Amino acid sequence: MNTLAPATSPSAARTLTDPDTPFAVVDIHKTRRNIERLAAKADRLAVALRPHVKTAKSLDAAALLHDGSPCPITVSTLAEAEAFADGGYTDITYAVGIDPHKLPRVLALLRRGVTLRILLDSTAQAESVAEASRQAGLPVPTQIEIDCDGHRGGLRPDAPAIVKIGRILHDAGCLDGVLTHAGESYFACTAEEQRLAAKNERDTAVTAAERLRAAGLPVATVSVGSTPTAHAADDLTGVTELRAGNYVFFDLVMAGLGVCRIADLALSVVVTVIGHRPEYGWIVTDGGWMAMSRDRGTAVQAQDQGYGLVLRLDGTLVPSLVMTAASQEHGTLTARDGAPLPDLPVGTRLRILPNHACATAAQHQGYHVIDSTRTTNTAPEILGFWKRVTGW
Amino acid sequence: MNTLAPATSPSAARTLTDPDTPFAVVDIHKTRRNIERLAAKADRLAVALRPHVKTAKSLDAAALLHDGSPCPITVSTLAEAEAFADGGYTDITYAVGIDPHKLPRVLALLRRGVTLRILLDSTAQAESVAEASRQAGLPVPTQIEIDCDGHRGGLRPDAPAIVKIGRILHDAGCLDGVLTHAGESYFACTAEEQRLAAKNERDTAVTAAERLRAAGLPVATVSVGSTPTAHAADDLTGVTELRAGNYVFFDLVMAGLGVCRIADLALSVVVTVIGHRPEYGWIVTDGGWMAMSRDRGTAVQAQDQGYGLVLRLDGTLVPSLVMTAASQEHGTLTARDGAPLPDLPVGTRLRILPNHACATAAQHQGYHVIDSTRTTNTAPEILGFWKRVTGW
């Protein structure tokens, strides 16, 4: 897999001064370092890692996860599953509760030899999956979604339906295991709260698995994970695999939680200064919500980072400057705490660090790639362009 | 121009029950009605209309704006300008302050015979444009951005720089006129406030134009507009053109301002129920922020509509149901004011009306098209697929 596709698309750009703004940029050095950090953690915990590719949605970025031989992955859409299957990935979990209407595409992937696992939390879904599997003569490997923290879907580990669903799936040859996601860990503000969220996530998944096993139902997979809990977990006994996605790029929300440092953020958006409103204390750029997304995840954190923090093109932070407002193609930068506005003339390029990498990345067709360790001047060289998978 | 491209992409879908969810759908009947409403208003005001295509970003949708012969348009990116130029549009205003780095693409469009007008609000930009025009031997028609309400860019109408910029542009053969946008009208909560915002927008633009004229500088274009002010204006004397974009689809923010009715909303997102959490009062769908965007524009209005209101597939409102939470590929629906949750089994398809049509549309590659006046059953027929322009 080519992790450094030539910089021929969408333009033959040579440095970050060349493509018209706004555009997304990924620092391959930080991405690699973030990937290595969680891989080492999973090794220490003696658990398999199944990265979620929903953040970067890029075969080129995913290639950094492994040494040439595609690894197990998690996806958030069947479009991702199909694109990664085309790229040689054969072990994929689609971690959104299944809509029975989508089963033909699931079966098509299974027939191609892809082990595509799906997720559900109701007898209605289980019966649809069992029936579709019988009709196709091809059991769909299926996990039961367990709710560990009231975040969104899943069954509580003591729900009677778990065993009933397990039996429907098992009878059709479909039961693979259980999966939980500690979505509320995104609001766990201290290392100790994150450690407890990780313990609770693990305990909940293992409890549900034990209930199925006690009913005579085999459980192969016990899957847990979120970026905060994956980094906080200290014991995953009984868990077979760990999922996380955001950690590849990280973002200001994760930095606000203390899961990473701001220096670890691998994704940013390059924008250009197009105006000044000194009477309001504003610098206006050509990067609005179309480039950044409307995500304001840090608004609920101790330090609200607006729409993002501001870097010079070379990656150094512009002190006190924050992107505080966005319209479709305009961003407004203001200085914090009465600090003076830096002198940034029209035409100056800056990089904005996003609140939420998944949402900001989704606003772009792909990423220009730089390596912050290779840069020797103020305009990092563009090493390649990584395309994103889009749609559903 | 084909306004009803065959429904062959991204799937050969026949009704709204066919494509896998989530997907965006546009009601061509409501779109036409919204377009006719503002066209009639512009006629009454005796002002030319220059619709902003940044909302739909679709040549097929834009074809409804005129009868075969492309009309003057406004764009928010050069990618839009280039795509619409390819589609035969020759009179285009790029209404974001110019980054001088983008002037080569501007000049390339001018050389193709497209009258592409650009926007700026500083002497630095004006000097760049004048210099580029002289070097190219091709004057770039340029408007001076005027700030009427402190929303983002532009110069106040009494700013000394206006005349200075006007002279730089005029000397290079580039001065076309002035442009203002009453962005703060999105927060004008009553019809009277919107009328006053429209009056202020008009007065500000005309004042700036008169200042230039008083200095001996010819002003051809006096351009104003936003969806709220375009619908509220009662006198546009001295204005040569009116811009608006959102009105083609409208959305819950516009309905909250009283600019339209909820029945006028032409864009929605089809989602599927994938689970239930009766203990929390939640219905879970496969439409999260990736399908809706993170835009929560109604959060600052009298009636917060969450991430959106909920329709049955046939377009009837599901009373009291609101999309109140979103993760990447999950939406949560809850009932308002203690109303009972409707019985919506797994697999049920619903349509979500968005807060902000521009932001929700941007999450999709295009729109399946229905006509609510032609539908005779509960699953509207899909008449075509309209592709969107993406990127910058």
mmCIF file of C-alpha atoms in Angstrom, chain A residues 38-39 41-42 45 47-55 65 71-76 91-97 117-119 143-149 151-154 176-186 197-198 201-202 204-206 221-233 236 239-248 250 254 259, chain B residues 330:
data_model
loop_
_atom_site.group_PDB
_atom_site.id
_atom_site.type_symbol
_atom_site.label_atom_id
_atom_site.label_comp_id
_atom_site.label_asym_id
_atom_site.label_seq_id
_atom_site.Cartn_x
_atom_site.Cartn_y
_atom_site.Cartn_z
ATOM 1 C CA LEU A 38 -1.577 2.664 21.227
ATOM 2 C CA ALA A 39 -0.036 -0.395 19.569
ATOM 3 C CA LYS A 41 -0.260 -0.122 24.957
ATOM 4 C CA ALA A 42 -2.263 -2.987 23.405
ATOM 5 C CA LEU A 45 -2.329 -5.279 27.844
ATOM 6 C CA VAL A 47 -4.992 -7.622 23.692
ATOM 7 C CA ALA A 48 -5.487 -7.473 19.930
ATOM 8 C CA LEU A 49 -6.034 -4.021 18.429
ATOM 9 C CA ARG A 50 -8.802 -3.467 15.875
ATOM 10 C CA PRO A 51 -8.407 0.205 14.883
ATOM 11 C CA HIS A 52 -11.496 2.125 13.821
ATOM 12 C CA VAL A 53 -10.859 3.672 10.406
ATOM 13 C CA LYS A 54 -13.819 6.092 10.642
ATOM 14 C CA THR A 55 -11.588 9.074 11.475
ATOM 15 C CA LEU A 65 -1.343 0.657 11.149
ATOM 16 C CA CYS A 71 -4.866 -5.691 9.964
ATOM 17 C CA PRO A 72 -8.303 -6.227 11.528
ATOM 18 C CA ILE A 73 -10.280 -2.974 11.364
ATOM 19 C CA THR A 74 -13.525 -1.416 12.544
ATOM 20 C CA VAL A 75 -15.692 0.658 10.172
ATOM 21 C CA SER A 76 -18.633 3.025 10.625
ATOM 22 C CA ASP A 91 -11.301 -8.834 8.798
ATOM 23 C CA ILE A 92 -13.782 -6.008 9.339
ATOM 24 C CA THR A 93 -16.302 -5.134 12.057
ATOM 25 C CA TYR A 94 -19.138 -2.791 11.097
ATOM 26 C CA ALA A 95 -19.809 -1.232 14.509
ATOM 27 C CA VAL A 96 -23.201 0.414 13.948
ATOM 28 C CA GLY A 97 -26.416 -1.465 14.766
ATOM 29 C CA ARG A 117 -18.920 -8.827 11.581
ATOM 30 C CA ILE A 118 -22.079 -6.863 12.275
ATOM 31 C CA LEU A 119 -23.738 -5.533 15.414
ATOM 32 C CA GLN A 143 -22.017 -9.333 17.843
ATOM 33 C CA ILE A 144 -24.489 -8.207 20.479
ATOM 34 C CA GLU A 145 -24.113 -4.552 21.388
ATOM 35 C CA ILE A 146 -23.780 -3.991 25.130
ATOM 36 C CA ASP A 147 -24.408 -0.634 26.773
ATOM 37 C CA CYS A 148 -21.811 0.155 29.434
ATOM 38 C CA ASP A 149 -22.641 3.798 30.155
ATOM 39 C CA HIS A 151 -24.292 6.621 25.762
ATOM 40 C CA ARG A 152 -26.533 5.456 22.888
ATOM 41 C CA GLY A 153 -27.321 1.866 21.696
ATOM 42 C CA GLY A 154 -26.922 -1.555 23.265
ATOM 43 C CA ASP A 176 -19.668 -14.139 17.307
ATOM 44 C CA GLY A 177 -19.610 -12.235 20.583
ATOM 45 C CA VAL A 178 -20.266 -8.960 22.345
ATOM 46 C CA LEU A 179 -19.154 -5.380 21.749
ATOM 47 C CA THR A 180 -19.334 -2.266 23.893
ATOM 48 C CA HIS A 181 -18.186 1.326 23.476
ATOM 49 C CA ALA A 182 -17.629 3.704 26.403
ATOM 50 C CA GLY A 183 -18.929 6.768 24.588
ATOM 51 C CA GLU A 184 -19.372 8.667 27.832
ATOM 52 C CA SER A 185 -15.603 8.502 28.369
ATOM 53 C CA TYR A 186 -15.404 11.542 26.094
ATOM 54 C CA ALA A 197 -14.586 4.227 32.517
ATOM 55 C CA ALA A 198 -12.161 1.703 31.012
ATOM 56 C CA GLU A 201 -16.294 -0.886 29.880
ATOM 57 C CA ARG A 202 -14.238 -4.048 30.344
ATOM 58 C CA THR A 204 -19.590 -4.761 31.402
ATOM 59 C CA ALA A 205 -18.466 -6.572 28.261
ATOM 60 C CA VAL A 206 -17.035 -9.499 30.199
ATOM 61 C CA THR A 221 -15.195 -12.006 20.592
ATOM 62 C CA VAL A 222 -15.318 -9.629 23.557
ATOM 63 C CA SER A 223 -14.678 -6.211 22.009
ATOM 64 C CA VAL A 224 -14.278 -2.906 23.884
ATOM 65 C CA GLY A 225 -12.906 0.494 23.173
ATOM 66 C CA SER A 226 -12.908 4.217 22.710
ATOM 67 C CA THR A 227 -9.893 6.485 22.386
ATOM 68 C CA PRO A 228 -9.989 7.654 26.040
ATOM 69 C CA THR A 229 -10.571 4.197 27.542
ATOM 70 C CA ALA A 230 -8.096 2.467 25.240
ATOM 71 C CA HIS A 231 -5.364 4.764 26.568
ATOM 72 C CA ALA A 232 -6.564 4.532 30.186
ATOM 73 C CA ALA A 233 -7.171 0.801 30.549
ATOM 74 C CA LEU A 236 -8.387 -6.053 29.947
ATOM 75 C CA VAL A 239 -11.389 -8.935 26.532
ATOM 76 C CA THR A 240 -10.253 -10.225 23.139
ATOM 77 C CA GLU A 241 -9.894 -6.968 21.237
ATOM 78 C CA LEU A 242 -9.564 -3.235 21.701
ATOM 79 C CA ARG A 243 -11.042 -0.633 19.331
ATOM 80 C CA ALA A 244 -10.169 3.053 18.945
ATOM 81 C CA GLY A 245 -10.239 5.446 16.010
ATOM 82 C CA ASN A 246 -9.682 9.087 16.852
ATOM 83 C CA TYR A 247 -6.217 8.391 18.341
ATOM 84 C CA VAL A 248 -4.629 8.210 14.898
ATOM 85 C CA PHE A 250 -6.180 13.127 17.990
ATOM 86 C CA MET A 254 -8.738 14.619 23.348
ATOM 87 C CA VAL A 259 -5.424 11.811 26.527
ATOM 88 C CA HIS B 330 -26.100 7.334 15.287
#
